CSV table of C-alpha atoms in Angstrom, one decimal:
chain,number,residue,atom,x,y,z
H,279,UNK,CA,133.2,118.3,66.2
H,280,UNK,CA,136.5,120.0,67.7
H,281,UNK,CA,137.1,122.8,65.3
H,282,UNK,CA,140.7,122.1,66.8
H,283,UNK,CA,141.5,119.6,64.5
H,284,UNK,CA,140.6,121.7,61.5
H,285,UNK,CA,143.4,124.1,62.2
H,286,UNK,CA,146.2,124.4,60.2
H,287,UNK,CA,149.5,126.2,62.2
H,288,UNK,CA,151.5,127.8,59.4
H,289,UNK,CA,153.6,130.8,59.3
H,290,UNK,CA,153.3,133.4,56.5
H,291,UNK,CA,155.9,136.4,55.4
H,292,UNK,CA,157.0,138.0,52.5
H,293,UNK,CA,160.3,138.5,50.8
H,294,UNK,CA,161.4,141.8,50.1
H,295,UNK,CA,160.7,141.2,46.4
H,296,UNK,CA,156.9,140.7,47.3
H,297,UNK,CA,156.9,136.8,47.2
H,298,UNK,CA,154.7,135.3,49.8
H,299,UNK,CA,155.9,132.4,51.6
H,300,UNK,CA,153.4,130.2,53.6
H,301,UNK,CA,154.9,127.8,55.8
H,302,UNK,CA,153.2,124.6,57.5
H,303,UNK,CA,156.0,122.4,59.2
H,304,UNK,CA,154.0,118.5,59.9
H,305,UNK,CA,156.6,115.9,61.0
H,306,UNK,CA,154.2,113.3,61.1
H,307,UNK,CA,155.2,111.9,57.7
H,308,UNK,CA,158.7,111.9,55.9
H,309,UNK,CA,157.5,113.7,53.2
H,310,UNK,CA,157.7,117.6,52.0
H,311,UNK,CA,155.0,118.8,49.5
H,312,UNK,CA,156.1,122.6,47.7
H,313,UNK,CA,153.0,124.0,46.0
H,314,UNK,CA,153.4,127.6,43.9
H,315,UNK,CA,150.5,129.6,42.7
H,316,UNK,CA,151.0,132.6,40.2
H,317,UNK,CA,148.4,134.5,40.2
H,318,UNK,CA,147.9,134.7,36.0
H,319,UNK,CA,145.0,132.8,34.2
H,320,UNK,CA,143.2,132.4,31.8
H,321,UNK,CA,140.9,135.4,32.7
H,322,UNK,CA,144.0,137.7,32.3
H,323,UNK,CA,144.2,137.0,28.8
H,324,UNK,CA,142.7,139.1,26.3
H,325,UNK,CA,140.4,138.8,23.0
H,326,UNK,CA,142.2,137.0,20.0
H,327,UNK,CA,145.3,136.1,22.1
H,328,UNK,CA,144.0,133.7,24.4
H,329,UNK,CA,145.6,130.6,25.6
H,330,UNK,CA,149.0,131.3,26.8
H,331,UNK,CA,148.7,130.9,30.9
H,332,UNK,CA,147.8,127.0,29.6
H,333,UNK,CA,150.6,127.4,27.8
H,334,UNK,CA,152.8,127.8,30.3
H,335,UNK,CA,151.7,124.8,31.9
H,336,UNK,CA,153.2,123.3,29.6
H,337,UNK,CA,156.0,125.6,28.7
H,338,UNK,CA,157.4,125.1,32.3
H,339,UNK,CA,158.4,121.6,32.3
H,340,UNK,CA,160.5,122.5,29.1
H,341,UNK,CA,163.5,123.6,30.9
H,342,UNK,CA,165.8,126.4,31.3
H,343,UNK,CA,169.2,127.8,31.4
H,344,UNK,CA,170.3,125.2,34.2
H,345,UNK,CA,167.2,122.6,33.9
H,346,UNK,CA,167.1,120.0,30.6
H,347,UNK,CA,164.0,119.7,28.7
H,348,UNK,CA,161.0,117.3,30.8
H,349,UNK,CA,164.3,117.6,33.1
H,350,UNK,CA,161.6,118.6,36.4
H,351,UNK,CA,159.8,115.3,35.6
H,352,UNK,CA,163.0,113.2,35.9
H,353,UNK,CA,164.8,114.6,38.5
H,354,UNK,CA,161.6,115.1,41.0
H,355,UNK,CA,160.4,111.1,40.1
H,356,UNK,CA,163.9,110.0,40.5
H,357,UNK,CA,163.5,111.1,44.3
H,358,UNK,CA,161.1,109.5,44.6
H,359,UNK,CA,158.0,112.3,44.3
H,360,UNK,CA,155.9,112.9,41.7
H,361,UNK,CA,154.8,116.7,40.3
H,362,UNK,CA,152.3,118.4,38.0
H,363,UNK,CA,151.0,121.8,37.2
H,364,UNK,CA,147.5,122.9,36.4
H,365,UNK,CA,145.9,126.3,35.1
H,366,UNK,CA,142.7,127.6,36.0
H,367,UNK,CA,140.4,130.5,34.9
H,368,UNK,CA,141.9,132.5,37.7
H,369,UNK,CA,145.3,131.1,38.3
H,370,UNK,CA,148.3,128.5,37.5
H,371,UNK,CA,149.7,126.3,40.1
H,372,UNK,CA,152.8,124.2,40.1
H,373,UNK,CA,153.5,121.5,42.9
H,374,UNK,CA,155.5,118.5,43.9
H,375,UNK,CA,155.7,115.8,46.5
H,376,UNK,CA,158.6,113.9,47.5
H,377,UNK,CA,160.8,112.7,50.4
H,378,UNK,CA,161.5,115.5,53.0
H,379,UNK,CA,165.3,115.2,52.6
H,380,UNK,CA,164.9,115.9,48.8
H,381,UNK,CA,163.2,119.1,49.6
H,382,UNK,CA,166.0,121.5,48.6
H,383,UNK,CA,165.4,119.7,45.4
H,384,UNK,CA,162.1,121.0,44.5
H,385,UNK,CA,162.8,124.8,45.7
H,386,UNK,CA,165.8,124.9,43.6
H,387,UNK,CA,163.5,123.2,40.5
H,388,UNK,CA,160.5,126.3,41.3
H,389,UNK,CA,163.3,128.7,41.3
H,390,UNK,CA,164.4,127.8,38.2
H,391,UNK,CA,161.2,128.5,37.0
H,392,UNK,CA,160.3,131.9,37.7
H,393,UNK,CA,163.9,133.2,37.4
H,394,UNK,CA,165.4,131.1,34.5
H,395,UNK,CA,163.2,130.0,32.3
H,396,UNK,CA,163.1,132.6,29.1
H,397,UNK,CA,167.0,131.6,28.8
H,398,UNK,CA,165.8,128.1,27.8
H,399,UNK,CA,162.7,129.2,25.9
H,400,UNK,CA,163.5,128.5,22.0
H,401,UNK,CA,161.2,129.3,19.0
H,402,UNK,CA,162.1,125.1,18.9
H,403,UNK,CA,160.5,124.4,22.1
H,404,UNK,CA,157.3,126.8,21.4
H,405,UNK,CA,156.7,125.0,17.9
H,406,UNK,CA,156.8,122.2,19.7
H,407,UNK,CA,154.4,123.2,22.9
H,408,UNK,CA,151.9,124.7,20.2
H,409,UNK,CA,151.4,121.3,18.2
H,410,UNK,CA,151.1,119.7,21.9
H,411,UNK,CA,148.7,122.4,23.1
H,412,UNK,CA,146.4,121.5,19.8
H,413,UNK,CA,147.0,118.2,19.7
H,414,UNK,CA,145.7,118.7,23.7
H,415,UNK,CA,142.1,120.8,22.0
H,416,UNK,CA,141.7,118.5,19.7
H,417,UNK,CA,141.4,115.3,21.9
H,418,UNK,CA,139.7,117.0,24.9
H,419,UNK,CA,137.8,119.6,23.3
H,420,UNK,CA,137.2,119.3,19.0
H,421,UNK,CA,137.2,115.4,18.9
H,422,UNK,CA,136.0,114.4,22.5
H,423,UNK,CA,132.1,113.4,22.8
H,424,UNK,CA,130.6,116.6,24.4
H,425,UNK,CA,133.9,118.1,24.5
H,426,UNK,CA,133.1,121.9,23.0
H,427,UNK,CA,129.7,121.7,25.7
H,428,UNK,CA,131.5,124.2,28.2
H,429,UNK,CA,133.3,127.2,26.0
H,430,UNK,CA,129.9,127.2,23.9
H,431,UNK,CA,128.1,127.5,27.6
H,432,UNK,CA,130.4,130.5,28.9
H,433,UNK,CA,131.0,132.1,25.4
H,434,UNK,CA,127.4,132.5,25.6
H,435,UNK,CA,127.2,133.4,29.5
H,436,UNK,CA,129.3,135.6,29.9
H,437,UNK,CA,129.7,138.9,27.6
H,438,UNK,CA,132.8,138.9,24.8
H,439,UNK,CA,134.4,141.6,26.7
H,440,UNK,CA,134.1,139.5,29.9
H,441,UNK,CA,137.4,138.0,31.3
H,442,UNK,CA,135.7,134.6,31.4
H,443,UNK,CA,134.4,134.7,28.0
H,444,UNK,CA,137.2,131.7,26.1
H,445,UNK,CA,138.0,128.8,27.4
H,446,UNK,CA,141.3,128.4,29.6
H,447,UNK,CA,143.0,126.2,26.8
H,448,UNK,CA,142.4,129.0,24.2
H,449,UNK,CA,140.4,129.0,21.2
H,450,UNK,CA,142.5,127.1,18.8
H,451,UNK,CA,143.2,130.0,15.8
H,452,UNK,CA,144.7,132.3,19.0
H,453,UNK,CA,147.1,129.2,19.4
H,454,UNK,CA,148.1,128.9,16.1
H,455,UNK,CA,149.3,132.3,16.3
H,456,UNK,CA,151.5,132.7,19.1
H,457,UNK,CA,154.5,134.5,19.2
H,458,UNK,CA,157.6,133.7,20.6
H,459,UNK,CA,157.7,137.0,21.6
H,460,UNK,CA,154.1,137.7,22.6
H,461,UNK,CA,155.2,134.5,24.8
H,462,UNK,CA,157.9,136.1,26.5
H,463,UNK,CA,156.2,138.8,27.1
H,464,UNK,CA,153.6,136.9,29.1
H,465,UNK,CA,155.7,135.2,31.4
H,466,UNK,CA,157.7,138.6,32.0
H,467,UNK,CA,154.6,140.2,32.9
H,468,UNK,CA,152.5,137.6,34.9
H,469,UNK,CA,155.3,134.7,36.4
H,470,UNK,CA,157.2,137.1,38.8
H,471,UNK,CA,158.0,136.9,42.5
H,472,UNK,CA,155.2,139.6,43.3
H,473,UNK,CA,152.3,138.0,41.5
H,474,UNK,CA,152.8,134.4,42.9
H,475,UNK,CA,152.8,132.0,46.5
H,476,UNK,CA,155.0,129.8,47.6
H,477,UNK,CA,153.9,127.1,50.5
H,478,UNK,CA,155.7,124.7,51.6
H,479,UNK,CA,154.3,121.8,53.9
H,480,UNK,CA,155.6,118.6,55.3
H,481,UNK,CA,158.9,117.5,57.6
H,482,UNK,CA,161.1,120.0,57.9
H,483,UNK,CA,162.8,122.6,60.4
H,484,UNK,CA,161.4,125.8,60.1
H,485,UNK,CA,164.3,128.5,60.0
H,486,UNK,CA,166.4,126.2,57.9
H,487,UNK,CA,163.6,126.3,55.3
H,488,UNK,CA,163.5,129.8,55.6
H,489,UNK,CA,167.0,130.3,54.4
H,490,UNK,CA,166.8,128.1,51.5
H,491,UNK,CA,163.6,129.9,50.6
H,492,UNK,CA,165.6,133.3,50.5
H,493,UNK,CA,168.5,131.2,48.9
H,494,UNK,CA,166.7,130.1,45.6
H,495,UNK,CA,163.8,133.1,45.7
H,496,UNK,CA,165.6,136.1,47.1
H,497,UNK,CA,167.4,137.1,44.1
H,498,UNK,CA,164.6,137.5,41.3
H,499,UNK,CA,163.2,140.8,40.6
H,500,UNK,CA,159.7,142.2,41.5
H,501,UNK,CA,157.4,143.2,38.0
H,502,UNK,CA,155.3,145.5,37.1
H,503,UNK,CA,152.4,143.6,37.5
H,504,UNK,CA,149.0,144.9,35.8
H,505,UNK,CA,146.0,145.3,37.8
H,506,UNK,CA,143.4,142.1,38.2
H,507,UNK,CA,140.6,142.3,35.2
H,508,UNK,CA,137.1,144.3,35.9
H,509,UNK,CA,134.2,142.5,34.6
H,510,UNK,CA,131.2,143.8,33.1
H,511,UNK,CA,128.3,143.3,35.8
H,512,UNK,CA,124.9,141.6,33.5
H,513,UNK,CA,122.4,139.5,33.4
H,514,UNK,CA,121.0,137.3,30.4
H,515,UNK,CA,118.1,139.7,29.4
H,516,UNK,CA,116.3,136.7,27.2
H,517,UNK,CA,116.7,132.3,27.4
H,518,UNK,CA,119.7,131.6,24.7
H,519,UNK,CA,119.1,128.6,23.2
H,520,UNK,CA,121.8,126.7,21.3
H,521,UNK,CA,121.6,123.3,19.3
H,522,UNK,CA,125.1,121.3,18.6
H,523,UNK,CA,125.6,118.4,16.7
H,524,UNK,CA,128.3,116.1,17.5
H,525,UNK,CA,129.9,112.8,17.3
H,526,UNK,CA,127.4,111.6,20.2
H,527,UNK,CA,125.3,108.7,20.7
H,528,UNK,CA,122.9,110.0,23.4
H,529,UNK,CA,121.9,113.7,23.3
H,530,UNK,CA,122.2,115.8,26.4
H,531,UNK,CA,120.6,118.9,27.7
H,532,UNK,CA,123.1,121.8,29.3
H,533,UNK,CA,122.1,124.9,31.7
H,534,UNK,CA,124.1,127.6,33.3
H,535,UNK,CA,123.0,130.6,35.0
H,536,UNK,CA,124.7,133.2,36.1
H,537,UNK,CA,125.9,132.5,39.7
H,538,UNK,CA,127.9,134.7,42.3
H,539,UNK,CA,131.7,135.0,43.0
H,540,UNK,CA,133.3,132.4,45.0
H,541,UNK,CA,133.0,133.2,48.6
H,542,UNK,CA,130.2,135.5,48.1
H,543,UNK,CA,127.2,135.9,50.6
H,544,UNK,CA,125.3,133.2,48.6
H,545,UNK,CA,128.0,131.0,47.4
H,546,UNK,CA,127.5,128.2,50.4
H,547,UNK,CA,124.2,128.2,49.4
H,548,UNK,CA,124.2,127.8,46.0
H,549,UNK,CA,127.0,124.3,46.6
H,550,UNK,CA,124.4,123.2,48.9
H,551,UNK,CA,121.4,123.6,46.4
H,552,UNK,CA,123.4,121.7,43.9
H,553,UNK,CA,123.8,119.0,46.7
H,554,UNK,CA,120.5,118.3,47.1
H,555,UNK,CA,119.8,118.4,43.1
H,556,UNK,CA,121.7,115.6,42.1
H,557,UNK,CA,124.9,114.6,44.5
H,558,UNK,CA,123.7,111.2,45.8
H,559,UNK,CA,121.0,108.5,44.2
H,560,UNK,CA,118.2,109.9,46.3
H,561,UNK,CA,119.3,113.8,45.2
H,562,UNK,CA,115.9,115.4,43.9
H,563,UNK,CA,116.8,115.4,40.4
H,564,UNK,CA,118.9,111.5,40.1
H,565,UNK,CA,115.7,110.3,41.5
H,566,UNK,CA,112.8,111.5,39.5
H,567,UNK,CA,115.1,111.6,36.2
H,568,UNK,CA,117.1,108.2,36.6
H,569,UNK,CA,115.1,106.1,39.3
H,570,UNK,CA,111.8,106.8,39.4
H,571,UNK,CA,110.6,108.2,35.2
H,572,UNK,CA,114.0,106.6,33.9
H,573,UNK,CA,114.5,109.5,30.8
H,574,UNK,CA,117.5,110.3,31.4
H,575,UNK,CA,120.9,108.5,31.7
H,576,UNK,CA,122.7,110.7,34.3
H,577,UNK,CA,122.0,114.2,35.8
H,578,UNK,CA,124.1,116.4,37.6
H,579,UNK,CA,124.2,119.7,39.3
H,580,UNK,CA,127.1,122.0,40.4
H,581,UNK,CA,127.8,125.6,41.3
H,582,UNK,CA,131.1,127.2,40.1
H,583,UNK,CA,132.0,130.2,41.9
H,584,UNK,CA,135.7,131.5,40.9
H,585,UNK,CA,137.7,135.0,41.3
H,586,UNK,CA,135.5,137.4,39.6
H,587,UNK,CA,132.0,135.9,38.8
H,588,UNK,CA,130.5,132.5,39.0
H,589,UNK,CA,127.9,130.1,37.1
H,590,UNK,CA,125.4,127.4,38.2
H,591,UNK,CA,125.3,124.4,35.9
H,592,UNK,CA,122.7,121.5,35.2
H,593,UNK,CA,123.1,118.8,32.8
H,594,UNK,CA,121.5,115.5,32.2
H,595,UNK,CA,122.2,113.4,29.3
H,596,UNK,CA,118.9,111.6,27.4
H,597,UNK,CA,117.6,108.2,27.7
H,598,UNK,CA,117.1,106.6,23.8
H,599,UNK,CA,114.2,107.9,22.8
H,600,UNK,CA,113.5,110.4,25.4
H,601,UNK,CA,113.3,113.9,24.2
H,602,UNK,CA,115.4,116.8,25.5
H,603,UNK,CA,112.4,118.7,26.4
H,604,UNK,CA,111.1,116.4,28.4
H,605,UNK,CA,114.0,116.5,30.6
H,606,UNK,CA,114.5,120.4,30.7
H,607,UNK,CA,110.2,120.2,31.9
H,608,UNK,CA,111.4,117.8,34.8
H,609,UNK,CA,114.6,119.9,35.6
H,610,UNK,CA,112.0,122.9,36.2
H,611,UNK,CA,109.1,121.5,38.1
H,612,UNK,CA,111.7,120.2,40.9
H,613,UNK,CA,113.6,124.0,40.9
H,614,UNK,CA,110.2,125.8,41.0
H,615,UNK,CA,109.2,123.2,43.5
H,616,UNK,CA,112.6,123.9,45.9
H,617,UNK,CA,112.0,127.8,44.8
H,618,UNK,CA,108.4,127.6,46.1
H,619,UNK,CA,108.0,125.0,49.0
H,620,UNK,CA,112.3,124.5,50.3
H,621,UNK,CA,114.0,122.0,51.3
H,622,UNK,CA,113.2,118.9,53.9
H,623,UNK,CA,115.5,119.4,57.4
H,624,UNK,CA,117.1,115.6,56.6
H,625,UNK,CA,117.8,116.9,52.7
H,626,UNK,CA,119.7,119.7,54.7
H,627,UNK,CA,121.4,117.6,57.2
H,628,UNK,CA,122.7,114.8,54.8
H,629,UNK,CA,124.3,117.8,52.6
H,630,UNK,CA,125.9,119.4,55.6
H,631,UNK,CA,127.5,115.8,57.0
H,632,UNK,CA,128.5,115.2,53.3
H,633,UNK,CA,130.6,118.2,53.2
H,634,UNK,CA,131.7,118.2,56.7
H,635,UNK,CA,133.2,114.5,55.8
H,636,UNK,CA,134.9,115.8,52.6
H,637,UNK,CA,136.6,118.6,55.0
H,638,UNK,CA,137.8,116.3,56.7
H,639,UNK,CA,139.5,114.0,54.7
H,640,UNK,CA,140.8,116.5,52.6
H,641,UNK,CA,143.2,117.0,55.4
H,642,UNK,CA,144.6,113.3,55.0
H,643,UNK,CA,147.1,114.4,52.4
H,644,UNK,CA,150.0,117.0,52.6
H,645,UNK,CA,149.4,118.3,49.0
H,646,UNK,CA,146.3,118.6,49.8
H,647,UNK,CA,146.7,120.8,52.9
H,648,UNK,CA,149.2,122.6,50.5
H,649,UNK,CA,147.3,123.4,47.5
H,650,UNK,CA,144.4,123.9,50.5
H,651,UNK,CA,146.7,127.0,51.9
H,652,UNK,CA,147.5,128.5,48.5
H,653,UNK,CA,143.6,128.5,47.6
H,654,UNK,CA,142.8,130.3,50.8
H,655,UNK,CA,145.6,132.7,50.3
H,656,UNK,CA,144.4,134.0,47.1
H,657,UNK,CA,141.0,133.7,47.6
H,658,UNK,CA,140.4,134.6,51.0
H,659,UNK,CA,144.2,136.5,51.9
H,660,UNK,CA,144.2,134.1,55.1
H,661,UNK,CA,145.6,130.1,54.5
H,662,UNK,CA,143.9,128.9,57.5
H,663,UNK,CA,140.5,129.4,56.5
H,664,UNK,CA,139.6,125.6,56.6
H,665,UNK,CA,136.9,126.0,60.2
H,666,UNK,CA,135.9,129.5,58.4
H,667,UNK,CA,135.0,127.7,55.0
H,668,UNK,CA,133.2,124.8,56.6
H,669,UNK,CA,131.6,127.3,59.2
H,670,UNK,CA,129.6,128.7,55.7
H,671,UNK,CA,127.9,125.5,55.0
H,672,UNK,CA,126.9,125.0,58.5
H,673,UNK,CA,125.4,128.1,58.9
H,674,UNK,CA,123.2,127.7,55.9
H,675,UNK,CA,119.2,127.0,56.1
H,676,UNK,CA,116.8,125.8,54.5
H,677,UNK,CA,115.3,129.5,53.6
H,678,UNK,CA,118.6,130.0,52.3
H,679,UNK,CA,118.8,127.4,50.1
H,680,UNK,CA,115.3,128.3,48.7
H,681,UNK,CA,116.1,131.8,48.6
H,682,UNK,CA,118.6,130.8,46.2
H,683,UNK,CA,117.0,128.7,44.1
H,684,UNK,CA,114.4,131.6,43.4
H,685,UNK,CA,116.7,134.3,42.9
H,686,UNK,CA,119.3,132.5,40.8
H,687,UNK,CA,117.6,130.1,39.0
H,688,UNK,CA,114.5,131.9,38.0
H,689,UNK,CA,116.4,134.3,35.8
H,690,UNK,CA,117.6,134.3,32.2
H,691,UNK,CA,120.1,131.1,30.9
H,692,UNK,CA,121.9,129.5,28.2
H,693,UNK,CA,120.6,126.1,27.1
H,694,UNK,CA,122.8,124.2,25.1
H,695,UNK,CA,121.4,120.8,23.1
H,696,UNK,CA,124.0,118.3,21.9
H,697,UNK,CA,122.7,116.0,19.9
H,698,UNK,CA,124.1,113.3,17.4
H,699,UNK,CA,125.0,114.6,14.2
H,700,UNK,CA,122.2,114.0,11.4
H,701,UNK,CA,120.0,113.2,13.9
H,702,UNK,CA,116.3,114.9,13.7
H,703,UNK,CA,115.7,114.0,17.5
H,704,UNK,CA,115.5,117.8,19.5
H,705,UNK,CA,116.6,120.1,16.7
């Protein structure tokens, strides 16, 4: 394949207040995507006040001095473009999409953001954000079948004084309690030019851009922004075994191991071992669990590598009747087996084309490219790391990929049983 095509030609600079700005002009389509990453989340949070970079997910879309309350929604849709905002572990990320001649639109809407928002921030508005932000828990987390399976997973990884330790939405208690001025003090210290990215992609002429960038960002004030959270270095020292009872009508069986930070030496690997475990119908672990013994309903297999540390994940939900043992024997006998005797050459091939096409069409969409350029930026401190990234998973073999199924996957883990409430089955 021409690594050619793979290359992204962007232009990258700083304003004097410390904001990057990563520029990718495209007039093949009419349209302009703006994508902003601060570099705040969840992870730079601390114990009992967790919760508020998912806050401001929401908190941002509340207007300002100059912007009305949901007032981003309305004018960005009216355009014609549609926008959203997401928080992460490690980050918070705000984007649009809309018609290239509304792009002056969307920088002035970012800019209000990072330098106008505490004007507009009420203890009205918080009140209001905190009963959404619950209401949020409770649907996706509290209420929702399976919902509480991944805080009770890394709250048992990963140590309490370990940055990773509480869920990005917050453990409900710390929500109840916010502050409006603990709030404040949040966005003064984390949503600064300094400590964020700005990219802009799509149709557009490249100086002009430049000068609307300095126009609507120029102005704001560098922080004092506090140095990224240290984490504890460990490993499990015994198997934590957890039972849950929940509103559920099959039971399901959770692992996670302690993995490696994203881009790390054996992070490729790792996406590539969970490949071959579950990702297609003839995956090692779909097949024996679903096709061929039929115990279990699904399976699926992941690696989760992120800023500081990472985790490796199975889960397989139960067949009526089948116990949860009986999976986690199967789940074992196939990691020993990859740990012991590898991986086929066509196992490895079919993973590598799979994630060669998903590089690919990931490049069909400008948000995508956009959101693509922000992730290498923080991640990596160079946007165009696309042909690097895929470059990874084509270097790795089949000794690496049973390298890592015996070094990560034969240590310590966290087991977590959900099972139906009242139910005697796997307690």
């Amino acid at each position: 394949m021409a690594k050619d095509i793979l290359k992204i030609n962007y232009e990258k600079y700083n304003l004097s207040n410390g904001l990057e700005v990563i520029l990718y002009p495209d007039k093949s389509q009419p349209l302009a995507a703006v994508n902003i990453w601060y570099k705040v989340g969840s992870a730079n949070e601390k114990k009992n006040k967790t919760g508020f970079a998912h806050l401001f997910e929401h908190m941002m879309f509340q207007g300002s001095e100059n912007v009305p309350k949901e007032g981003h929604f309305r004018y960005i849709q009216e355009a014609g473009g549609n926008l959203n905002g997401s928080t992460s572990i490690d980050r918070t990320n705000y984007y649009e999409t809309l018609p290239a001649n509304s792009l002056e639109l969307a920088l002035w809407l970012e800019s209000d953001r990072m330098g106008f928002m505490l004007g507009g921030l009420t203890q009205e508005k918080l009140d209001n954000q905190k009963g959404v932000v619950m209401n949020e828990r409770r649907q996706r987390y509290d209420n929702q079948p399976y919902g509480r399976a991944w805080e009770l997973l890394f709250s048992n990884l990963f140590p309490e004084d370990h940055p990773y330790h509480w869920p990005t939405i917050g453990w409900m208690k710390d929500i109840e309690s916010f502050e409006l001025n603990e709030v404040r003090s949040f966005f003064q210290t984390y949503y600064s030019p300094n400590n964020s990215s700005l990219v802009i992609a799509g149709n557009f002429e490249l100086e002009k851009v430049k000068i609307l960038v300095e126009k609507y960002f120029g102005e704001f004030s560098a922080a004092q922004v506090p140095q990224q959270p240290t984490t504890p270095g460990f490993l499990l020292d015994k198997v934590k075994q957890i039972t849950h009872e929940d509103n559920v009508q099959l039971s399901r069986i959770y692992f996670v191991w302690k993995g490696v930070k994203a881009y790390d030496k054996s992070d490729a690997a790792l996406d590539v071992l969970a490949y071959i475990l579950s990702s297609t119908k003839n995956s090692r672990l779909h097949k024996s669990l679903v096709f061929d013994k039929q115990i279990a309903h699904d399976v699926s297999a992941f690696n989760y590598s992120a800023k500081l540390d990472g985790s490796f994940i199975i889960y397989s939900t139960a067949k009526p009747q089948t116990k949860l043992d009986t999976i986690r024997e199967e789940i074992f006998i196939l990691i020993n087996e990859i740990a012991e005797k590898g991986i086929s050459d066509d196992e490895l091939v079919r993973a590598k084309n799979s994630l060669r096409s998903s590089f690919i069409y990931s490049l069909q969409k400008i948000d995508t490219i956009a959101d693509q350029l922000n992730h290498y930026n923080f991640y990596l401190g160079e946007p165009d790391s696309l042909i690097f990234d895929l470059s990874r998973y084509e270097n790795v073999t089949v000794e690496q990929i049973k390298n890592a199924a015996k070094e990560f996957l034969a240590n310590k883990y966290v087991e977590l049983k959900i099972i139906p409430k009242n139910s005697a089955n796997d307690k």
